[in-house]
Short mmCIF file of C-alpha atoms in Angstrom, two decimals:
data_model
loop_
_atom_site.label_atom_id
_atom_site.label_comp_id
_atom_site.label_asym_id
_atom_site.label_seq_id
_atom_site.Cartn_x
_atom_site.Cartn_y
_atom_site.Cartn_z
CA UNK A 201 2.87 -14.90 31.42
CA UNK A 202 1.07 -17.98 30.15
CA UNK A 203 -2.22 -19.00 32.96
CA UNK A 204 -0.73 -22.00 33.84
CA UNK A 205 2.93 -20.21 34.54
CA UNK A 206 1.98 -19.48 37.91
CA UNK A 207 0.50 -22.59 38.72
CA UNK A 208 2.38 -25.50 40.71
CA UNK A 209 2.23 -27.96 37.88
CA UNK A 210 2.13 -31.94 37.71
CA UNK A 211 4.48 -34.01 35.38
CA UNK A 212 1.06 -34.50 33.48
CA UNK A 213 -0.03 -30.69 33.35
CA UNK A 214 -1.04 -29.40 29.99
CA UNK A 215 -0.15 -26.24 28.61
CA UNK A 216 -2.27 -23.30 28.12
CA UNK A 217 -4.15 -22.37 25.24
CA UNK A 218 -6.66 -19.43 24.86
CA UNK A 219 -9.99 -20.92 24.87
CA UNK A 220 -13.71 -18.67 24.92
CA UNK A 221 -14.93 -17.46 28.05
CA UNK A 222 -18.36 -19.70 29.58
CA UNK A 223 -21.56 -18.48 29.61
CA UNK A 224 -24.01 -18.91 32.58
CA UNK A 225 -25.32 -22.27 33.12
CA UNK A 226 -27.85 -23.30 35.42
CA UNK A 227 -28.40 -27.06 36.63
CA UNK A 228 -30.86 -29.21 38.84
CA UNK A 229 -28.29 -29.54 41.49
CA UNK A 230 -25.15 -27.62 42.87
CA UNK A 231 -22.63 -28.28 45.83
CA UNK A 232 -20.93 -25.71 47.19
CA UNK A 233 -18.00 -26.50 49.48
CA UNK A 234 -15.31 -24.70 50.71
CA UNK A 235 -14.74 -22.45 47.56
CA UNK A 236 -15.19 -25.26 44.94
CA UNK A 237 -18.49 -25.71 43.16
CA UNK A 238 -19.53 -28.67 42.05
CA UNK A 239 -22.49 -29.47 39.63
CA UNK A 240 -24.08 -32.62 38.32
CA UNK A 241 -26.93 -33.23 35.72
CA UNK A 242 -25.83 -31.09 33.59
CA UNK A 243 -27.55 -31.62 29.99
CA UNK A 244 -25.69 -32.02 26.58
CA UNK A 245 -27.12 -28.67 25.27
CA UNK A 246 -26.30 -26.71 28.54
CA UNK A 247 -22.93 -28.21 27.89
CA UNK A 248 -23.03 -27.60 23.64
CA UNK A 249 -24.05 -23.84 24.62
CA UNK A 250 -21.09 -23.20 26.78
CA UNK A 251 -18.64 -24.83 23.89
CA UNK A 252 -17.34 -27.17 26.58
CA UNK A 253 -16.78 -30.34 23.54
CA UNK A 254 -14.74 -27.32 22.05
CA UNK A 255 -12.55 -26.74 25.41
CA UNK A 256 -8.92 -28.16 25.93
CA UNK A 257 -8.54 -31.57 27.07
CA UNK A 258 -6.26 -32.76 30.26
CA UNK A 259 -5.75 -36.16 31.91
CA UNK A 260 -3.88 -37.40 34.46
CA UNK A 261 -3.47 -40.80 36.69
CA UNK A 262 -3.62 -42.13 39.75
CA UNK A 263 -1.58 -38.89 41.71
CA UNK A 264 -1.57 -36.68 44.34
CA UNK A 265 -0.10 -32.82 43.81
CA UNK A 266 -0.67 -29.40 45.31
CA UNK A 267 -2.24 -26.84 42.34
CA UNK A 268 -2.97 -23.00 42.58
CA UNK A 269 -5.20 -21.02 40.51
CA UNK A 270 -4.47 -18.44 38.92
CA UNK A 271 -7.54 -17.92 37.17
CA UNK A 272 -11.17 -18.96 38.01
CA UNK A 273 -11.21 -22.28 36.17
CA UNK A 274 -14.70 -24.49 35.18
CA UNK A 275 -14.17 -27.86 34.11
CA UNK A 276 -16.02 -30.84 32.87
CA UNK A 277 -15.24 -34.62 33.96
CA UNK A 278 -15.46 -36.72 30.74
CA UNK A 279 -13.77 -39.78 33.11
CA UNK A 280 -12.35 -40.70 36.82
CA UNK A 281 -12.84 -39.38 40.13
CA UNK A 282 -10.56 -37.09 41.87
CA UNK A 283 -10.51 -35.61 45.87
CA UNK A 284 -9.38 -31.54 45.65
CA UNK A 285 -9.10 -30.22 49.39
CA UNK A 286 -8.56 -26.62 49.66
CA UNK A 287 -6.16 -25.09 51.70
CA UNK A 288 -8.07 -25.16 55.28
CA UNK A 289 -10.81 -26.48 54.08
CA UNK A 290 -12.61 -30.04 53.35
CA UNK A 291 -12.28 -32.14 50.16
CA UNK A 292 -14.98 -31.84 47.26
CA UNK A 293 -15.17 -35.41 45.14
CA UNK A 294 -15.42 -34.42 41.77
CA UNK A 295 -16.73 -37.31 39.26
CA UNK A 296 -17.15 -38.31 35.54
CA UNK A 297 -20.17 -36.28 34.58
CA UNK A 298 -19.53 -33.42 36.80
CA UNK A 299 -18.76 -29.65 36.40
CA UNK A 300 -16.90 -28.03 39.14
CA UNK A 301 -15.60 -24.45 39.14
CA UNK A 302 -12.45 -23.36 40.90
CA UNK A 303 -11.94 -19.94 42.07
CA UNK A 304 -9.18 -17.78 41.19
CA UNK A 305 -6.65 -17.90 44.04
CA UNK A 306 -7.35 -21.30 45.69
CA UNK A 307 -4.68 -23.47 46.52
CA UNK A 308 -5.39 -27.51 46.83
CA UNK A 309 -4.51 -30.28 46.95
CA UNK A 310 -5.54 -32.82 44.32
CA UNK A 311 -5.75 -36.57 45.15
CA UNK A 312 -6.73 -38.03 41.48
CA UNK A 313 -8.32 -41.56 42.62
CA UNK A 314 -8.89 -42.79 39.30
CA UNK A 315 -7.63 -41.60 36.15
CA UNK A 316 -9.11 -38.62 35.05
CA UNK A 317 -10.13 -36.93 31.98
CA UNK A 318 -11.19 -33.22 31.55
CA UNK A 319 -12.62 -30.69 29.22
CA UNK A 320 -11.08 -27.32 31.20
CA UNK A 321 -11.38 -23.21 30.36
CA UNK A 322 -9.63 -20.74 32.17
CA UNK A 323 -11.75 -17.56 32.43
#
């Protein structure tokens, strides 16, 4: 079964590909809210050591659709701004620049404000 096969998917979803588990970062600043964590400032060489120029690429536009995880997933935000509300809980804005991590299980809602560009890895 392929990680995104148990995933609601959009119209714009991408398809899986095996890509290298992340090592540990640490930042200057972290949010954590209602399962998603979000974290800004993160340098170019925390970034080069975790491969994420070397992850998978997804966009998307202006859309709202519910998504599960399967998997935990950490992503970085190379453009656009999206809203992801977990199931019971309150949204997390999520911004070019930022790295959020999504735990396996969740299910959201994402609200993709502006147009939005990712480096992703499933892990």
């Amino acid at each position: 079964m392929s990680t995104l096969s148990a995933h609601r998917v959009c119209p714009c979803a991408p398809r899986a590909r095996p890509v290298p588990r992340a090592s540990r970062l640490q930042v200057r600043a972290a949010v954590s809210t209602s399962k998603v964590v979000v974290k800004s400032n993160v340098s170019k060489e925390q970034l080069e050591e975790m491969g994420v120029p070397r992850w998978p690429t997804w966009g998307c536009g202006a859309s709202t659709f519910p998504w599960s995880y399967a998997e935990n997933e950490t992503c970085y935000v190379l453009q656009g701004r999206v809203l992801v509300t977990p199931d019971g809980g309150e949204a997390v804005e999520i911004k070019a620049g930022d790295m959020a991590t999504f735990p396996a299980g969740m299910s959201c809602t994402w609200d993709v404000k502006e147009a939005i560009n990712k480096h992703y890895n499933f892990h």
